[in-house]
PDB file of N, CA and C in Angstrom:
ATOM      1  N   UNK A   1      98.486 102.453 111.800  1.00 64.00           N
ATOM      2  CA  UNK A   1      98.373 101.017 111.984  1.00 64.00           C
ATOM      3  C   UNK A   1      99.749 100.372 111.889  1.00 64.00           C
ATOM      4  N   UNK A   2      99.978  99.494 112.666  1.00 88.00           N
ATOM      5  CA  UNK A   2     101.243  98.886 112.704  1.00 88.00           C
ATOM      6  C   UNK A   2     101.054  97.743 112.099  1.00 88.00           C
ATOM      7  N   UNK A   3     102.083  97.611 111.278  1.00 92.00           N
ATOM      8  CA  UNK A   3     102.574  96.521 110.221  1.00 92.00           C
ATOM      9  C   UNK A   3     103.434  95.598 111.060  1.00 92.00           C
ATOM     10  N   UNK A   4     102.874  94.360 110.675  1.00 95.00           N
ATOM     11  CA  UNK A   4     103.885  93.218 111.201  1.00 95.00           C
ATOM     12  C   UNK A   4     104.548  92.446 110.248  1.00 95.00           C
ATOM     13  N   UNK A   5     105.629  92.282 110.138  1.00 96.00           N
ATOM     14  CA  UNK A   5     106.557  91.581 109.019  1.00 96.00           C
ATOM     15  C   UNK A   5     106.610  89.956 109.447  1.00 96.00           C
ATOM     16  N   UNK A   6     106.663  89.226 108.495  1.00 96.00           N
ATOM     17  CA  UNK A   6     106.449  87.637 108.275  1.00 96.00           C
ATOM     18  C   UNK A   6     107.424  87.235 107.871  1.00 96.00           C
ATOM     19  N   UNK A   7     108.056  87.896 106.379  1.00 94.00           N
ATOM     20  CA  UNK A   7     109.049  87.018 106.268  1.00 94.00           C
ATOM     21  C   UNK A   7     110.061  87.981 105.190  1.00 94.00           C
ATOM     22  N   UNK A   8     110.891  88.224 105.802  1.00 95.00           N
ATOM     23  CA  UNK A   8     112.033  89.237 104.897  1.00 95.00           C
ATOM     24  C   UNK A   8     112.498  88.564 104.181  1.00 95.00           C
ATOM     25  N   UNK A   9     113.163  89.132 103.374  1.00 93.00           N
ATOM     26  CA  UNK A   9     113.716  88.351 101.886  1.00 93.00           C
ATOM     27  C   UNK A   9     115.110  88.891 102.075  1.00 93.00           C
ATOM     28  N   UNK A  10     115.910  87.847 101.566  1.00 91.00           N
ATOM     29  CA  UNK A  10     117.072  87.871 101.295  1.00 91.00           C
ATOM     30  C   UNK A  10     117.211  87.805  99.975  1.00 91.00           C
ATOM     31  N   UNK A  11     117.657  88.787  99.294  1.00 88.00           N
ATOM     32  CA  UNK A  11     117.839  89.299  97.927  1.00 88.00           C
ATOM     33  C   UNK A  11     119.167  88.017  97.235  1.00 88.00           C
ATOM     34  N   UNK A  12     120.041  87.910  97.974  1.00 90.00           N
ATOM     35  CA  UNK A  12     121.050  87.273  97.706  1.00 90.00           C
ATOM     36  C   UNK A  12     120.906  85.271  97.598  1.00 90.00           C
ATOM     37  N   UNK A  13     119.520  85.290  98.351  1.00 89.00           N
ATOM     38  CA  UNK A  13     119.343  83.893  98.695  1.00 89.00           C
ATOM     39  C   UNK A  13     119.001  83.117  97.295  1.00 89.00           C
ATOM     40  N   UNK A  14     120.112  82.061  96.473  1.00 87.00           N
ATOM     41  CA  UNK A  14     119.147  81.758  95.061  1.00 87.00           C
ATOM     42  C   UNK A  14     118.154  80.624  95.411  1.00 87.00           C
ATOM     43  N   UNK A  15     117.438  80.271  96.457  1.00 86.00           N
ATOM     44  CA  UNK A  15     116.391  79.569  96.885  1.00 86.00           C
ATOM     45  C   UNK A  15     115.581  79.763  96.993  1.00 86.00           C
ATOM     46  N   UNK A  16     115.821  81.961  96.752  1.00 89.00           N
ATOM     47  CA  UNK A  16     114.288  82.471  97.253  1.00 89.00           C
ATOM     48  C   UNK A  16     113.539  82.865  95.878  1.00 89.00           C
ATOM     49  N   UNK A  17     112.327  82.245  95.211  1.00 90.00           N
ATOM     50  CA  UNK A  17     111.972  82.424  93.729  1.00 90.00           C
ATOM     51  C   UNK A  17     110.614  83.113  94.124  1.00 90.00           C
ATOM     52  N   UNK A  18     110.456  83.862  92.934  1.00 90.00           N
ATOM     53  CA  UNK A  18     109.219  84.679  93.191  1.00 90.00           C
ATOM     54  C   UNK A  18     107.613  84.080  93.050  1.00 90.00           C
ATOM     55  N   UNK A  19     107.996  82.701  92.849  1.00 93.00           N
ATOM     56  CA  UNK A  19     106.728  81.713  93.347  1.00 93.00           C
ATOM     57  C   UNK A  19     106.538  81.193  94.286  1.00 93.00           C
ATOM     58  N   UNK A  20     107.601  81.323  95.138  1.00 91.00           N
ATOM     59  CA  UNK A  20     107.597  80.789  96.828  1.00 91.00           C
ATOM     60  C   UNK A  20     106.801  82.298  97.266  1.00 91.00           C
ATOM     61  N   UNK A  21     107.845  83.360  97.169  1.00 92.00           N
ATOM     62  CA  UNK A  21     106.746  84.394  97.897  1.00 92.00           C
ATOM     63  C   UNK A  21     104.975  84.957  97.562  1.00 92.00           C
ATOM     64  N   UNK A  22     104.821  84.254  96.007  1.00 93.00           N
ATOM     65  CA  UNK A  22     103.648  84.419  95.611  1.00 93.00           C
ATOM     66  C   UNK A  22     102.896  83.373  96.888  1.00 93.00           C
ATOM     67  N   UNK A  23     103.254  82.257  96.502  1.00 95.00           N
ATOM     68  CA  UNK A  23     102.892  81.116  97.739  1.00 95.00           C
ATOM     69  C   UNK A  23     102.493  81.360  98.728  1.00 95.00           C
ATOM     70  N   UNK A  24     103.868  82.119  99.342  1.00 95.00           N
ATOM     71  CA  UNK A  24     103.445  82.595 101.045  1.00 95.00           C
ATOM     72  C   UNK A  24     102.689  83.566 101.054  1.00 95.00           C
ATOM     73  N   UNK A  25     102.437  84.343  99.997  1.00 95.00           N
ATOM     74  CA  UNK A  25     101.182  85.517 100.375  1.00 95.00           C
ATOM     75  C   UNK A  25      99.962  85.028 100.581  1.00 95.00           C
ATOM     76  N   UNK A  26     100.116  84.211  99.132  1.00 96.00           N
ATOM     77  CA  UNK A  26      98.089  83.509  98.775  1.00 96.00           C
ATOM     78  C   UNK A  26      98.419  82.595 100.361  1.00 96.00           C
ATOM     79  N   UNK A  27      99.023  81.929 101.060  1.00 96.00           N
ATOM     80  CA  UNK A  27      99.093  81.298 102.176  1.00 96.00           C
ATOM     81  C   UNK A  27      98.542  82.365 103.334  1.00 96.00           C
ATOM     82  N   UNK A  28      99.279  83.398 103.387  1.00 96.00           N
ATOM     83  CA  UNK A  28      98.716  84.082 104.536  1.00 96.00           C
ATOM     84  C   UNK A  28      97.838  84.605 104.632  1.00 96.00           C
ATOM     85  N   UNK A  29      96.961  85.309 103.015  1.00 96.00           N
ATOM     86  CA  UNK A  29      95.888  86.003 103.057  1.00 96.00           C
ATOM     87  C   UNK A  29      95.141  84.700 103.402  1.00 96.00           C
ATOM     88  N   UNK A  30      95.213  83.312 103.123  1.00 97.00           N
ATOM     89  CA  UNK A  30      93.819  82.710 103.681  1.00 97.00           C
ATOM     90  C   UNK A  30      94.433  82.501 104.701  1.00 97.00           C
ATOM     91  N   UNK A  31      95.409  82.510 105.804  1.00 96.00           N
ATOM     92  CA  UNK A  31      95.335  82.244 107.060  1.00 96.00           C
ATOM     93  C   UNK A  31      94.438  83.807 108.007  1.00 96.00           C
ATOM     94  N   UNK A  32      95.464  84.851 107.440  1.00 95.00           N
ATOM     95  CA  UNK A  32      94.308  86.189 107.800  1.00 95.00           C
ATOM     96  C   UNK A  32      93.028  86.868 107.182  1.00 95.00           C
ATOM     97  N   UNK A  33      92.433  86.667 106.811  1.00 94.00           N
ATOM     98  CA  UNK A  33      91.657  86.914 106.104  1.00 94.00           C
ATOM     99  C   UNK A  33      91.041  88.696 106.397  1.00 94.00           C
ATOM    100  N   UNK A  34      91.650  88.844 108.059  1.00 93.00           N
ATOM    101  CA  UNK A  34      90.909  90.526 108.235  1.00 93.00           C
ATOM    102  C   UNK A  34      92.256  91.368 108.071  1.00 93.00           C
ATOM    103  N   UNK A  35      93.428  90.763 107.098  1.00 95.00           N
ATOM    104  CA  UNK A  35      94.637  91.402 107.228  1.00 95.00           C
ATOM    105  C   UNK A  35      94.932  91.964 105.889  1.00 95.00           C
ATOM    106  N   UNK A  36      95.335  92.578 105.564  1.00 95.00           N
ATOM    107  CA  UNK A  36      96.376  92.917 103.860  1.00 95.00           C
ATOM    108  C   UNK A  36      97.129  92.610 104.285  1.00 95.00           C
ATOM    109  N   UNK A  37      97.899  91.634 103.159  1.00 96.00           N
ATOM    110  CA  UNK A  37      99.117  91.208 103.168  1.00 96.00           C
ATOM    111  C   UNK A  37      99.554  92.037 102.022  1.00 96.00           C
ATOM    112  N   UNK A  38     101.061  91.851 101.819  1.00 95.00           N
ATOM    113  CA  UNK A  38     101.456  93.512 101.099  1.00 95.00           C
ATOM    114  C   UNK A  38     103.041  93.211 101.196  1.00 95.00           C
ATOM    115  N   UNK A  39     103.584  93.329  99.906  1.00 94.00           N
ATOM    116  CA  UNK A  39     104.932  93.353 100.134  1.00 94.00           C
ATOM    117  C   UNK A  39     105.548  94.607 100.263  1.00 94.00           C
ATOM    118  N   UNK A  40     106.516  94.919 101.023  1.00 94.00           N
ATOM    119  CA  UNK A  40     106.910  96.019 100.946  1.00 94.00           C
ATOM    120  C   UNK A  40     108.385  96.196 101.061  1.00 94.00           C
ATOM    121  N   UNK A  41     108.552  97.100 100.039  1.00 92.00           N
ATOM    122  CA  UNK A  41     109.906  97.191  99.150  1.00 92.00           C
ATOM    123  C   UNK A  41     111.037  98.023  99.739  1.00 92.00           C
ATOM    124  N   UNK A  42     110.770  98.465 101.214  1.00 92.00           N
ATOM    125  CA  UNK A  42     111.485  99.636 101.435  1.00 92.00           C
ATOM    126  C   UNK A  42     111.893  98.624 102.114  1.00 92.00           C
ATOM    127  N   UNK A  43     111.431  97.882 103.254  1.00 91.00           N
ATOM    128  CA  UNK A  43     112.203  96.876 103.859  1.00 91.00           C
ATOM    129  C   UNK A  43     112.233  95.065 103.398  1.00 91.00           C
ATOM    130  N   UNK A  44     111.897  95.216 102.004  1.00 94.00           N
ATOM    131  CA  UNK A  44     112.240  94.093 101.685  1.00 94.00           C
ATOM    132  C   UNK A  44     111.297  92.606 101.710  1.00 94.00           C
ATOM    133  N   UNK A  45     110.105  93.157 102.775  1.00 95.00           N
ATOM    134  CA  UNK A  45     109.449  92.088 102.809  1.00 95.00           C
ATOM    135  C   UNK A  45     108.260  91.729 102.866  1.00 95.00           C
ATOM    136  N   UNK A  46     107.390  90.545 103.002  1.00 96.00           N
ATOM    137  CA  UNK A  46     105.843  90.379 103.000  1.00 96.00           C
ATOM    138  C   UNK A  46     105.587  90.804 104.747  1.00 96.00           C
ATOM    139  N   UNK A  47     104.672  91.851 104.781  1.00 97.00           N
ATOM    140  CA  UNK A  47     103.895  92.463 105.771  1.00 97.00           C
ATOM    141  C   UNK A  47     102.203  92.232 105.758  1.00 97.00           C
ATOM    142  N   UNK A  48     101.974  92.275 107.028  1.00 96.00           N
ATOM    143  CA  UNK A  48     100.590  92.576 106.874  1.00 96.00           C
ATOM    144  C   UNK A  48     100.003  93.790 107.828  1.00 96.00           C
ATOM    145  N   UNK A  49      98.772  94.198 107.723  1.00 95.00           N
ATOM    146  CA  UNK A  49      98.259  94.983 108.768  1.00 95.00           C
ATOM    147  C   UNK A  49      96.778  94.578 108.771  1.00 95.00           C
ATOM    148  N   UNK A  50      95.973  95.417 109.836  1.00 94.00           N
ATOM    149  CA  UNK A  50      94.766  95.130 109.751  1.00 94.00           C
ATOM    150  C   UNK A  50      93.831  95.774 108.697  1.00 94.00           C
ATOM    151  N   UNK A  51      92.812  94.949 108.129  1.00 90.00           N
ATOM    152  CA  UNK A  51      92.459  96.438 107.074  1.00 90.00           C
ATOM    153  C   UNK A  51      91.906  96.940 107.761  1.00 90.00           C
ATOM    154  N   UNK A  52      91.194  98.193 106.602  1.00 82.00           N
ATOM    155  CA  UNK A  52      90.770  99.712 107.316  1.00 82.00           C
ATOM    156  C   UNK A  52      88.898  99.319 107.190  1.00 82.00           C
ATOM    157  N   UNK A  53      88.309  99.661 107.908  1.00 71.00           N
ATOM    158  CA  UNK A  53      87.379 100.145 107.763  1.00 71.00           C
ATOM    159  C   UNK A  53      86.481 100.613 106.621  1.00 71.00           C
ATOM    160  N   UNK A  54      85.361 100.573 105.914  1.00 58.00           N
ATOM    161  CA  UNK A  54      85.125 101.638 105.164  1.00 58.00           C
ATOM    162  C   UNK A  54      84.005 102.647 105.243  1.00 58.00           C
TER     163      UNK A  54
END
């Protein structure tokens, strides 16, 4: 499944606080609701994909 990235983080940015990205997650999970949203650490940023099935 391919992951689509939303919004990379700039580590260096002091504007970027870890309640803005809490924000933009709880924001996107209710905009997608059939998506995981998911940060991911290898590239730095909030992703989503479709979920799986069960």
């Amino acid at each position: 499944m391919e992951k689509k990235i939303h919004l990379k983080i700039d580590r260096k940015d002091p504007k970027m606080s870890l309640s803005y990205v809490e924000d933009y997650m709880r924001e996107l999970q209710a905009r997608l609701p059939d998506e995981e949203v998911f940060f991911d650490g290898d590239s730095f940023a909030i992703c989503s994909r479709p979920k799986r099935g069960r």
